[in-house]
Amino acid sequence: MSAIVDMAVTALREKIGDGFDAGSIKFVIEDEGAVRIDDSGVNADDSDADCTLIADADTFQDILSGELNPTSAFMGGKLKVEGDMGLAMKLGSVLG
């Protein structure tokens, strides 16, 4: 597991807490790995999810730090969303 994925798991656990009961979401951090969020919590995991968000490591770090709004990242083409867009919007409100 990469240092970026480790950082992402830690940062998302701080923001989300014990879990995300709206469904499962996977962040694919290009060239680094994946982080999955669901009702059991946040883990480094590349299994299937209801919604998949894809971004490079810099974009992902900017979203987690609050420097980049997830909606702006999506509209600007820096964040790709596959699957349930409603889940992505719910997570965006938690992160934003």
GROMACS .gro file of C-alpha atoms in nm:
model
   96
    1MET     CA    1   0.000   0.000   0.000
    2SER     CA    2   0.134   0.343  -0.087
    3ALA     CA    3   0.188   0.632   0.152
    4ILE     CA    4  -0.081   0.828  -0.036
    5VAL     CA    5  -0.340   0.554   0.020
    6ASP     CA    6  -0.240   0.535   0.389
    7MET     CA    7  -0.285   0.912   0.420
    8ALA     CA    8  -0.619   0.894   0.241
    9VAL     CA    9  -0.752   0.624   0.473
   10THR     CA   10  -0.650   0.826   0.779
   11ALA     CA   11  -0.792   1.155   0.647
   12LEU     CA   12  -1.121   0.999   0.538
   13ARG     CA   13  -1.163   0.821   0.872
   14GLU     CA   14  -1.129   1.158   1.046
   15LYS     CA   15  -1.390   1.317   0.820
   16ILE     CA   16  -1.638   1.030   0.797
   17GLY     CA   17  -1.604   0.860   1.133
   18ASP     CA   18  -1.746   0.512   1.179
   19GLY     CA   19  -1.886   0.469   0.830
   20PHE     CA   20  -2.094   0.596   0.544
   21ASP     CA   21  -2.434   0.432   0.555
   22ALA     CA   22  -2.565   0.572   0.225
   23GLY     CA   23  -2.382   0.310   0.016
   24SER     CA   24  -2.033   0.211  -0.090
   25ILE     CA   25  -1.790   0.447  -0.259
   26LYS     CA   26  -1.444   0.371  -0.390
   27PHE     CA   27  -1.173   0.629  -0.456
   28VAL     CA   28  -0.928   0.514  -0.719
   29ILE     CA   29  -0.610   0.717  -0.682
   30GLU     CA   30  -0.431   0.678  -1.014
   31ASP     CA   31  -0.097   0.492  -0.990
   32GLU     CA   32  -0.140   0.455  -0.611
   33GLY     CA   33  -0.432   0.227  -0.520
   34ALA     CA   34  -0.789   0.247  -0.393
   35VAL     CA   35  -0.980   0.341  -0.080
   36ARG     CA   36  -1.331   0.209  -0.015
   37ILE     CA   37  -1.589   0.376   0.210
   38ASP     CA   38  -1.902   0.197   0.329
   39ASP     CA   39  -2.107   0.129   0.641
   40SER     CA   40  -1.815  -0.058   0.800
   41GLY     CA   41  -1.577   0.238   0.766
   42VAL     CA   42  -1.282   0.339   0.549
   43ASN     CA   43  -1.029   0.084   0.424
   44ALA     CA   44  -0.765   0.038   0.159
   45ASP     CA   45  -0.972  -0.186  -0.067
   46ASP     CA   46  -1.024  -0.218  -0.441
   47SER     CA   47  -1.345  -0.425  -0.434
   48ASP     CA   48  -1.657  -0.322  -0.626
   49ALA     CA   49  -1.860  -0.024  -0.500
   50ASP     CA   50  -2.187   0.152  -0.587
   51CYS     CA   51  -1.991   0.460  -0.696
   52THR     CA   52  -1.628   0.498  -0.806
   53LEU     CA   53  -1.440   0.828  -0.800
   54ILE     CA   54  -1.119   0.847  -1.003
   55ALA     CA   55  -0.854   1.116  -0.969
   56ASP     CA   56  -0.479   1.159  -0.957
   57ALA     CA   57  -0.301   1.183  -0.622
   58ASP     CA   58  -0.268   1.564  -0.628
   59THR     CA   59  -0.640   1.616  -0.696
   60PHE     CA   60  -0.734   1.369  -0.426
   61GLN     CA   61  -0.507   1.538  -0.171
   62ASP     CA   62  -0.648   1.880  -0.263
   63ILE     CA   63  -1.004   1.752  -0.210
   64LEU     CA   64  -0.918   1.602   0.129
   65SER     CA   65  -0.737   1.914   0.246
   66GLY     CA   66  -1.030   2.134   0.147
   67GLU     CA   67  -0.831   2.325  -0.115
   68LEU     CA   68  -1.048   2.186  -0.395
   69ASN     CA   69  -1.424   2.141  -0.385
   70PRO     CA   70  -1.523   1.793  -0.514
   71THR     CA   71  -1.793   1.942  -0.739
   72SER     CA   72  -1.543   2.185  -0.889
   73ALA     CA   73  -1.297   1.899  -0.944
   74PHE     CA   74  -1.567   1.704  -1.128
   75MET     CA   75  -1.681   2.001  -1.337
   76GLY     CA   76  -1.318   2.081  -1.422
   77GLY     CA   77  -1.250   1.726  -1.541
   78LYS     CA   78  -1.008   1.645  -1.259
   79LEU     CA   79  -1.245   1.396  -1.093
   80LYS     CA   80  -1.429   1.122  -1.281
   81VAL     CA   81  -1.741   0.957  -1.139
   82GLU     CA   82  -1.868   0.613  -1.238
   83GLY     CA   83  -2.190   0.469  -1.098
   84ASP     CA   84  -2.431   0.633  -0.855
   85MET     CA   85  -2.391   1.012  -0.893
   86GLY     CA   86  -2.625   1.068  -0.595
   87LEU     CA   87  -2.378   0.890  -0.366
   88ALA     CA   88  -2.095   1.103  -0.499
   89MET     CA   89  -2.295   1.416  -0.417
   90LYS     CA   90  -2.369   1.290  -0.064
   91LEU     CA   91  -2.002   1.222  -0.004
   92GLY     CA   92  -1.914   1.561  -0.152
   93SER     CA   93  -2.130   1.730   0.109
   94VAL     CA   94  -1.947   1.538   0.383
   95LEU     CA   95  -1.604   1.628   0.242
   96GLY     CA   96  -1.687   1.979   0.125
   0.00000   0.00000   0.00000
